[in-house]
Short mmCIF file of N, CA and C in Angstrom, two decimals:
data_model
loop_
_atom_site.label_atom_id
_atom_site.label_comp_id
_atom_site.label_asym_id
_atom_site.label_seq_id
_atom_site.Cartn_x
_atom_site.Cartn_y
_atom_site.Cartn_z
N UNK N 1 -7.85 -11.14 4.35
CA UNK N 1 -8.51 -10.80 5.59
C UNK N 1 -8.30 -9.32 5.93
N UNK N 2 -7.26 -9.13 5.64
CA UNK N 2 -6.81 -7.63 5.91
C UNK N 2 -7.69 -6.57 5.25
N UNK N 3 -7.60 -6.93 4.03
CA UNK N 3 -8.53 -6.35 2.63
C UNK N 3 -9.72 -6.30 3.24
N UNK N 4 -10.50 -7.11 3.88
CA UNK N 4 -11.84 -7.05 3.94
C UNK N 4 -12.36 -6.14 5.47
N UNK N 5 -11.14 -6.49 6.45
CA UNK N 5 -11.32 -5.55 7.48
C UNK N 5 -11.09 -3.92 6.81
N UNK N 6 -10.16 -3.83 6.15
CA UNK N 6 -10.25 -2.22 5.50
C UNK N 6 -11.27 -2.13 4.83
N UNK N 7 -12.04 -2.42 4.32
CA UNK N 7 -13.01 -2.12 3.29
C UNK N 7 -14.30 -2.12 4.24
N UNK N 8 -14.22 -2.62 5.69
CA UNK N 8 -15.51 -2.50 6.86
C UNK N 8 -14.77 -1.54 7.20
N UNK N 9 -14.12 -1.32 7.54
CA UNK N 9 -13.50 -0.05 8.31
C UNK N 9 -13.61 1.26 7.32
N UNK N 10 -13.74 1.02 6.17
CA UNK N 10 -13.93 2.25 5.21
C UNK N 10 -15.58 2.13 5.09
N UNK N 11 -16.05 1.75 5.32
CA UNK N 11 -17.39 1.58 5.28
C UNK N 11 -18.02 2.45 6.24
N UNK N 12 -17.47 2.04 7.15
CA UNK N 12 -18.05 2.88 8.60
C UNK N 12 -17.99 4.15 8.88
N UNK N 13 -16.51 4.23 8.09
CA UNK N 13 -15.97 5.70 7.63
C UNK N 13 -16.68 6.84 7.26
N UNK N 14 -17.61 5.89 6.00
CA UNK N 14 -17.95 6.56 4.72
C UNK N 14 -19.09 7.36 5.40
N UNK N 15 -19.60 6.90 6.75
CA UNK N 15 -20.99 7.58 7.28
C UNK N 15 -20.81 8.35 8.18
N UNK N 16 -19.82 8.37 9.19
CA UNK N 16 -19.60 8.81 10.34
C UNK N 16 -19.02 10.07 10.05
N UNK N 17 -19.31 10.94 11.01
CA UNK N 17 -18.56 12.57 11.12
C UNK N 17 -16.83 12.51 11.02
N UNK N 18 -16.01 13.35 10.28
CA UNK N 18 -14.90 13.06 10.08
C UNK N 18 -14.43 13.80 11.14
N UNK N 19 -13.36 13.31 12.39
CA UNK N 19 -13.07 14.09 13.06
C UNK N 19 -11.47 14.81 12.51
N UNK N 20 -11.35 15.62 11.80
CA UNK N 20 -10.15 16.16 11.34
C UNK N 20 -9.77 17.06 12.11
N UNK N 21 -7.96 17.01 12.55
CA UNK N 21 -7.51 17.71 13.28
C UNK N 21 -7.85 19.50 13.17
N UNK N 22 -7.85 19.77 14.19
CA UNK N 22 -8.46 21.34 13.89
C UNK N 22 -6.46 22.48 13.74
N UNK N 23 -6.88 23.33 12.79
CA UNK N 23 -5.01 24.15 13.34
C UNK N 23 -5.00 23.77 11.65
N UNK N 24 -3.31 24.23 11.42
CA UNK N 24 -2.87 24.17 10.43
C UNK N 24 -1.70 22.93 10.66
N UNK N 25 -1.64 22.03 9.75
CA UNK N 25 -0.91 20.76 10.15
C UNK N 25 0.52 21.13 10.46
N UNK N 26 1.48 20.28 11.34
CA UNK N 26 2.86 20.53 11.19
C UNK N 26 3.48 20.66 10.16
N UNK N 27 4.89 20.53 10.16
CA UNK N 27 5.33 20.50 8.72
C UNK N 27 6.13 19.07 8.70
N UNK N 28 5.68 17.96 9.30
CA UNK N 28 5.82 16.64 8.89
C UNK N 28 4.62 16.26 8.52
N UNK N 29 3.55 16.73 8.97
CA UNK N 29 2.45 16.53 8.36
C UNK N 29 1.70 17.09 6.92
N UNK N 30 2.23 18.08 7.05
CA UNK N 30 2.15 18.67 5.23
C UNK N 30 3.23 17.99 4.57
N UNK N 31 4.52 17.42 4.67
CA UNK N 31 5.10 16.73 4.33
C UNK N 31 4.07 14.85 3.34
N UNK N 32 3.77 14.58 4.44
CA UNK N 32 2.85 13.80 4.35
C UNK N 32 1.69 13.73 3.85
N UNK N 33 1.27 15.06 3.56
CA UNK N 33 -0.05 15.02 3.09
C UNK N 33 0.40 15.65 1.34
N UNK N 34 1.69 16.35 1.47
CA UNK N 34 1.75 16.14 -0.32
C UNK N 34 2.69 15.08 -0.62
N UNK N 35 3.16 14.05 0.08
CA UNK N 35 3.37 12.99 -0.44
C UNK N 35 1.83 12.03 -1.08
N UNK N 36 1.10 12.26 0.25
CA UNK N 36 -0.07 11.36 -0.17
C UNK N 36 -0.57 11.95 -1.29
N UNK N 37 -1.04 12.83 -1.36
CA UNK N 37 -1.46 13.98 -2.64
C UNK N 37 -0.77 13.27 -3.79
N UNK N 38 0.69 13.54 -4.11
CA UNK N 38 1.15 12.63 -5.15
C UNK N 38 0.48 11.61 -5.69
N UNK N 39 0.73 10.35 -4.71
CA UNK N 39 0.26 9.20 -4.50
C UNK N 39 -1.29 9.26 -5.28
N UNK N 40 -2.19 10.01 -4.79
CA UNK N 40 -3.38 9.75 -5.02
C UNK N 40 -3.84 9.96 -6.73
N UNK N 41 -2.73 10.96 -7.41
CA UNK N 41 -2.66 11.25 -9.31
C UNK N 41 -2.94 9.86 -9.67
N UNK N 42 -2.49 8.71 -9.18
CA UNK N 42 -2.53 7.59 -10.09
C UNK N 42 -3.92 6.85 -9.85
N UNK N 43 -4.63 7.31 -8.53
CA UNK N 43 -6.27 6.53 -8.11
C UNK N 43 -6.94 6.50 -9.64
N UNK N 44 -7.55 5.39 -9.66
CA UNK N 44 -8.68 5.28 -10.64
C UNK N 44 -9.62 3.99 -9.87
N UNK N 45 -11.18 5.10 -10.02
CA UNK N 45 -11.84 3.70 -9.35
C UNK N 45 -13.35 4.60 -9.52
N UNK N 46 -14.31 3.78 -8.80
CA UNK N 46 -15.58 3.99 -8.48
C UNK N 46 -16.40 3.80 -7.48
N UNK N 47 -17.85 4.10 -7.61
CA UNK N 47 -18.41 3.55 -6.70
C UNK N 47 -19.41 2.66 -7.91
N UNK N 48 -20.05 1.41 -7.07
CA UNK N 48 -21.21 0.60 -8.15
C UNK N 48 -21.89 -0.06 -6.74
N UNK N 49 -22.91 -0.90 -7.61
CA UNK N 49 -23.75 -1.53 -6.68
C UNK N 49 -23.88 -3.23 -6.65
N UNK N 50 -22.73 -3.13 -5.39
CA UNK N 50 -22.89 -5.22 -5.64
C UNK N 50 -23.53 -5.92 -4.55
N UNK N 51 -24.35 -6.73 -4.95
CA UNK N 51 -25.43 -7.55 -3.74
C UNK N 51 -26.04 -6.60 -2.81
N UNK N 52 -26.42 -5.55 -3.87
CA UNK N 52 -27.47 -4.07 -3.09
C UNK N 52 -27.23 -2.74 -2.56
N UNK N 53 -25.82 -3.39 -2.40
CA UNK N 53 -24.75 -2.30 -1.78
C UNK N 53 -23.80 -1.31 -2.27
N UNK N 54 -23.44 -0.17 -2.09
CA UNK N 54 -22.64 0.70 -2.39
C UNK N 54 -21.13 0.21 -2.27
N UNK N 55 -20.65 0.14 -3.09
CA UNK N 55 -18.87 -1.11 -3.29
C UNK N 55 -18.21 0.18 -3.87
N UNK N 56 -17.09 0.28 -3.71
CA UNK N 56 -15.87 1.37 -4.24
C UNK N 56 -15.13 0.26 -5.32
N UNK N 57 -14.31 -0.03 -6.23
CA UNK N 57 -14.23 -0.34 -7.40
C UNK N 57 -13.09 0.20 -7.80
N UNK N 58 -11.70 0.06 -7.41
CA UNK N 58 -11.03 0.56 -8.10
C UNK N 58 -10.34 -0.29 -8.78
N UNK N 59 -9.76 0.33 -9.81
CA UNK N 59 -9.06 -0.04 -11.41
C UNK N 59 -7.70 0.62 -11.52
N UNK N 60 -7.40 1.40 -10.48
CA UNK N 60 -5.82 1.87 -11.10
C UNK N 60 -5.38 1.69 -9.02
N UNK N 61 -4.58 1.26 -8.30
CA UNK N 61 -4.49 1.66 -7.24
C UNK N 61 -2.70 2.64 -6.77
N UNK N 62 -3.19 2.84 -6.56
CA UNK N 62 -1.64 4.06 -5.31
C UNK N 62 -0.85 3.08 -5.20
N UNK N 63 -1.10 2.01 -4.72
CA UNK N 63 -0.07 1.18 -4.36
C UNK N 63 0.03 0.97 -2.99
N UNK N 64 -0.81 1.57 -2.29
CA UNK N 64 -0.63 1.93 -1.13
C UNK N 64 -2.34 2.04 -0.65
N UNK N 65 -2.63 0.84 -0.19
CA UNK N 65 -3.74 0.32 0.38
C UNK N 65 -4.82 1.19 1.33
N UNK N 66 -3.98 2.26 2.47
CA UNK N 66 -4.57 3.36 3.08
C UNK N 66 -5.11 4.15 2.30
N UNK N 67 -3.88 4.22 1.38
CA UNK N 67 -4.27 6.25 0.70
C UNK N 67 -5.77 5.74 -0.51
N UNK N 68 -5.51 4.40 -0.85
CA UNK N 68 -6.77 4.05 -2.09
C UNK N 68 -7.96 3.91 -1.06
N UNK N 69 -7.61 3.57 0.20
CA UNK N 69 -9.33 3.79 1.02
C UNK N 69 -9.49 4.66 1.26
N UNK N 70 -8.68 6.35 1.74
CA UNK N 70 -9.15 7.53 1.37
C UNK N 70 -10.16 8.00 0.72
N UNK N 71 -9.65 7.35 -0.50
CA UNK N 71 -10.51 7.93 -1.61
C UNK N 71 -11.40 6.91 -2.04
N UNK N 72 -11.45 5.83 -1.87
CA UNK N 72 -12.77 4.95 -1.50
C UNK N 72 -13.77 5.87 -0.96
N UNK N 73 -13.38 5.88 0.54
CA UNK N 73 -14.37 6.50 1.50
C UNK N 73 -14.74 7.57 1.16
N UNK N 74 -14.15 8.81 0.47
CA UNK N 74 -14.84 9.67 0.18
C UNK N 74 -15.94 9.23 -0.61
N UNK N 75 -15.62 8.67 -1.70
CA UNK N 75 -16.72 8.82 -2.84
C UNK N 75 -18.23 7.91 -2.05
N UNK N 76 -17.72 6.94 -1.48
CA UNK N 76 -18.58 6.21 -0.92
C UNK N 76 -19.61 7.02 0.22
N UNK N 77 -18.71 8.31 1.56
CA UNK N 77 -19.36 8.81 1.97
C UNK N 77 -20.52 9.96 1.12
N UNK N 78 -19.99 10.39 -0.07
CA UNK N 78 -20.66 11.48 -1.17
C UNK N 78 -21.87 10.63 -1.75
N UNK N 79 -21.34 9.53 -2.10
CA UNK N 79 -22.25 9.29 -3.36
C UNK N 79 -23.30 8.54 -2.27
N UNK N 80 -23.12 7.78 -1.16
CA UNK N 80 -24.29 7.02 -0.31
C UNK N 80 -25.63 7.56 -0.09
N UNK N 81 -25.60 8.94 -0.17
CA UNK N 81 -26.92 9.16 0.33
C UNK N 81 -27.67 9.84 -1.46
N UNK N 82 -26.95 9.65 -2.55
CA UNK N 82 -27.47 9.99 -3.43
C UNK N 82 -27.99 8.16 -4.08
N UNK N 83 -27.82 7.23 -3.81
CA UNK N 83 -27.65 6.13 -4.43
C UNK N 83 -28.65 5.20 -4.55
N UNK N 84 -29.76 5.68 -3.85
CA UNK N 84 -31.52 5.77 -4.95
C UNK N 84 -31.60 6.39 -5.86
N UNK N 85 -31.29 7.55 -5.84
CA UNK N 85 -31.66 8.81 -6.75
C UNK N 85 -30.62 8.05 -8.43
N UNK N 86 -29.41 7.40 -8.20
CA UNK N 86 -29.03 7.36 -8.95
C UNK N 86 -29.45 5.66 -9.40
N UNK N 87 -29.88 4.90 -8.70
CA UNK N 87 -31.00 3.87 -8.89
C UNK N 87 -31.67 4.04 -9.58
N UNK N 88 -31.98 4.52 -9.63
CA UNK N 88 -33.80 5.28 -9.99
C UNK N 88 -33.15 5.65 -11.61
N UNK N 89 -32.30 6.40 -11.92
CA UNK N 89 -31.94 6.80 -12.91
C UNK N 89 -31.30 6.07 -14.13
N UNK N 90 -30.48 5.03 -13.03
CA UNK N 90 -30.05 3.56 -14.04
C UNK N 90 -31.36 2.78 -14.25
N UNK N 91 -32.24 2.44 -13.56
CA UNK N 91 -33.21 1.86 -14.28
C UNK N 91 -34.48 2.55 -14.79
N UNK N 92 -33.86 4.02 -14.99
CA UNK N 92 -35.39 4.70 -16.44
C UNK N 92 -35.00 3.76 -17.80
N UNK N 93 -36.09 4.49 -18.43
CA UNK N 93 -36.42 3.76 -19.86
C UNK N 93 -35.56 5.15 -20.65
N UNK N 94 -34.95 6.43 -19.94
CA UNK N 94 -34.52 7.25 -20.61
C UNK N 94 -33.40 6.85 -21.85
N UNK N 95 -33.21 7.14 -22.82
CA UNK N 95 -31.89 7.36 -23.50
C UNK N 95 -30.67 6.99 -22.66
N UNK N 96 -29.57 6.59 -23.02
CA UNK N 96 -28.54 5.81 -22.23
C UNK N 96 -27.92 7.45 -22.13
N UNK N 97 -27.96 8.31 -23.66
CA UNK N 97 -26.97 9.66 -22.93
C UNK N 97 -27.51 9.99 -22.17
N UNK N 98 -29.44 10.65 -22.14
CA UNK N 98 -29.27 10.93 -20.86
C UNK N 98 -29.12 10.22 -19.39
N UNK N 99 -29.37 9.25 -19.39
CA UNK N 99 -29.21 8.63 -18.05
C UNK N 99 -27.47 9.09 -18.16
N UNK N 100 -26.87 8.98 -18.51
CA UNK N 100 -25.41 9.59 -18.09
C UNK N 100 -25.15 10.83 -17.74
N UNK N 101 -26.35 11.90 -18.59
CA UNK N 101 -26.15 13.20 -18.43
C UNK N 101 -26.36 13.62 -16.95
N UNK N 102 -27.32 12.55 -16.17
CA UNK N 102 -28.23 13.19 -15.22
C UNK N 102 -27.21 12.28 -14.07
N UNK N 103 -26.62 11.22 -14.23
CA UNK N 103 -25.39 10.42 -13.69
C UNK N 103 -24.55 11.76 -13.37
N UNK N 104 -24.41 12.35 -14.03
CA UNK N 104 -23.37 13.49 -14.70
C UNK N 104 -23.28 14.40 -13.47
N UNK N 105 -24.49 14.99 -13.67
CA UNK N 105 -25.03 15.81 -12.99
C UNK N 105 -25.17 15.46 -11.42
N UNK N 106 -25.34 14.60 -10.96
CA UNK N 106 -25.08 14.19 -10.04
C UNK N 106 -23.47 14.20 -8.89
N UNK N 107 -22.96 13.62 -9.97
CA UNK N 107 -21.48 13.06 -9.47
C UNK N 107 -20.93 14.94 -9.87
N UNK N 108 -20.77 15.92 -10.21
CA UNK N 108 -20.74 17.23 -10.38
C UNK N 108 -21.20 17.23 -9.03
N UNK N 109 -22.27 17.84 -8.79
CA UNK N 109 -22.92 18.29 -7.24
C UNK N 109 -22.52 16.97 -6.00
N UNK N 110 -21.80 16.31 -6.63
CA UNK N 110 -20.83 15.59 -4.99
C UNK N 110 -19.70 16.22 -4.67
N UNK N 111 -19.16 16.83 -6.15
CA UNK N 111 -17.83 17.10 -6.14
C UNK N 111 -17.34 17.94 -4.64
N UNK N 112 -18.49 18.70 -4.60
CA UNK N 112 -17.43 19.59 -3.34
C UNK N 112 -17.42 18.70 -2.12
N UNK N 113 -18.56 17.21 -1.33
CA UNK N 113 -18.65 16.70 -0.76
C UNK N 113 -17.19 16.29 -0.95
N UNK N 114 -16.80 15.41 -2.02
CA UNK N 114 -15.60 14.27 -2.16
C UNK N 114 -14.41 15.07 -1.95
N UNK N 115 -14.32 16.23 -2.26
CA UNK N 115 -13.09 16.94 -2.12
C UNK N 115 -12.78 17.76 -0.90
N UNK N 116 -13.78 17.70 0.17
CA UNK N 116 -13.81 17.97 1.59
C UNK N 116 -13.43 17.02 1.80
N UNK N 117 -14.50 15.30 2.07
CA UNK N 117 -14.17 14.18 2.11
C UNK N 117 -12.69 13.80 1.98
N UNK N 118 -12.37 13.91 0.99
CA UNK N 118 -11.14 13.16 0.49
C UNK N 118 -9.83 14.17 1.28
N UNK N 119 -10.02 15.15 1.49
CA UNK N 119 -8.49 16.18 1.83
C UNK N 119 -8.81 15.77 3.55
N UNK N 120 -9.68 15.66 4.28
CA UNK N 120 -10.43 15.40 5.17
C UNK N 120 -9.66 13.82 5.56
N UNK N 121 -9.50 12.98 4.94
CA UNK N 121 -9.11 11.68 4.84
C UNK N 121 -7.50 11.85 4.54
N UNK N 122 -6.96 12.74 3.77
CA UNK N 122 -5.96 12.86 3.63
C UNK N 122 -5.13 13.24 4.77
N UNK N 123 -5.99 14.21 4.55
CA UNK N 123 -5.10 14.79 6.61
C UNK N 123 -4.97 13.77 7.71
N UNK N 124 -5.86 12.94 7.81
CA UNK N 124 -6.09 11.94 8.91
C UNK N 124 -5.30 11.14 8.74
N UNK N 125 -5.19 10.67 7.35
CA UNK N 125 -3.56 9.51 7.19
C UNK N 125 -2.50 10.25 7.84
N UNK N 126 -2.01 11.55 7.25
CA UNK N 126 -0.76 11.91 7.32
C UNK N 126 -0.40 12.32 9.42
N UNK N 127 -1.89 12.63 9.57
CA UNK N 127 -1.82 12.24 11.09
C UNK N 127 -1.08 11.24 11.63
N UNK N 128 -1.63 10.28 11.12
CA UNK N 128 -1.40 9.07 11.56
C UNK N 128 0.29 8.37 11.51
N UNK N 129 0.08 8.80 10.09
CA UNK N 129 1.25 8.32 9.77
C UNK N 129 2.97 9.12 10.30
N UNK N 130 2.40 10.61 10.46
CA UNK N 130 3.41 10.90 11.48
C UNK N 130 3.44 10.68 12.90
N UNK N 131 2.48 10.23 13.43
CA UNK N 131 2.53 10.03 14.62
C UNK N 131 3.41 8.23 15.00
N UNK N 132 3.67 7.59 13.84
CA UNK N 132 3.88 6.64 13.73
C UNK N 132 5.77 6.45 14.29
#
């Protein structure tokens, strides 16, 4: 139950304006945010499409349920508004490399989205979590 409220709650995430603290963080909070940083070396995951929808997919987790919806939500907020375009591309009749090349190409030009996204999300945990 828990699982599924985080994964609506990262959902909602993935669309909405990130409100990230404005300033340079404390230093329990940079504390926190290269702990999470650590933490996040071991993420392995995705985004795919189940029952129509944009699903995050991960395969390696943190261990740590917040910091893997971080980075859920980023990719999910990046890749959502590309996810016709990349529709469209899984079902050409193209060559399987290129449909990967142009996959490729894609997930490249999110990169700077996910890595705003994601440090963006990072900060907001370590918010949180010092305020705790």
């Amino acid at each position: 139950m828990m699982l599924a409220l985080a994964f609506v709650l990262m959902a909602q995430a993935a669309t909405a304006d990130l409100p990230v603290p404005e300033g340079p963080p404390s230093e329990a909070v940079s504390e926190q945010i290269t702990v999470i940083g650590e933490r996040l070396k071991t993420f392995k995951g995705g985004v795919y499409k189940k029952d129509g929808k944009l699903t995050c997919r991960i395969e390696a987790s943190t261990g740590d349920e917040a910091i893997d919806m971080v980075r859920c939500g980023a990719m999910l907020r990046c890749f959502a508004p590309r996810a016709a375009e990349l529709d469209t591309i899984a079902a050409s009749d193209a060559p399987r490399a290129e449909r990967n090349r142009r996959m490729q190409a894609i997930a490249e030009a999110a990169q700077p989205c996910f890595e705003e996204a994601s440090a963006a999300g990072v900060r907001m945990l370590a918010e949180q979590r010092d305020a705790s």
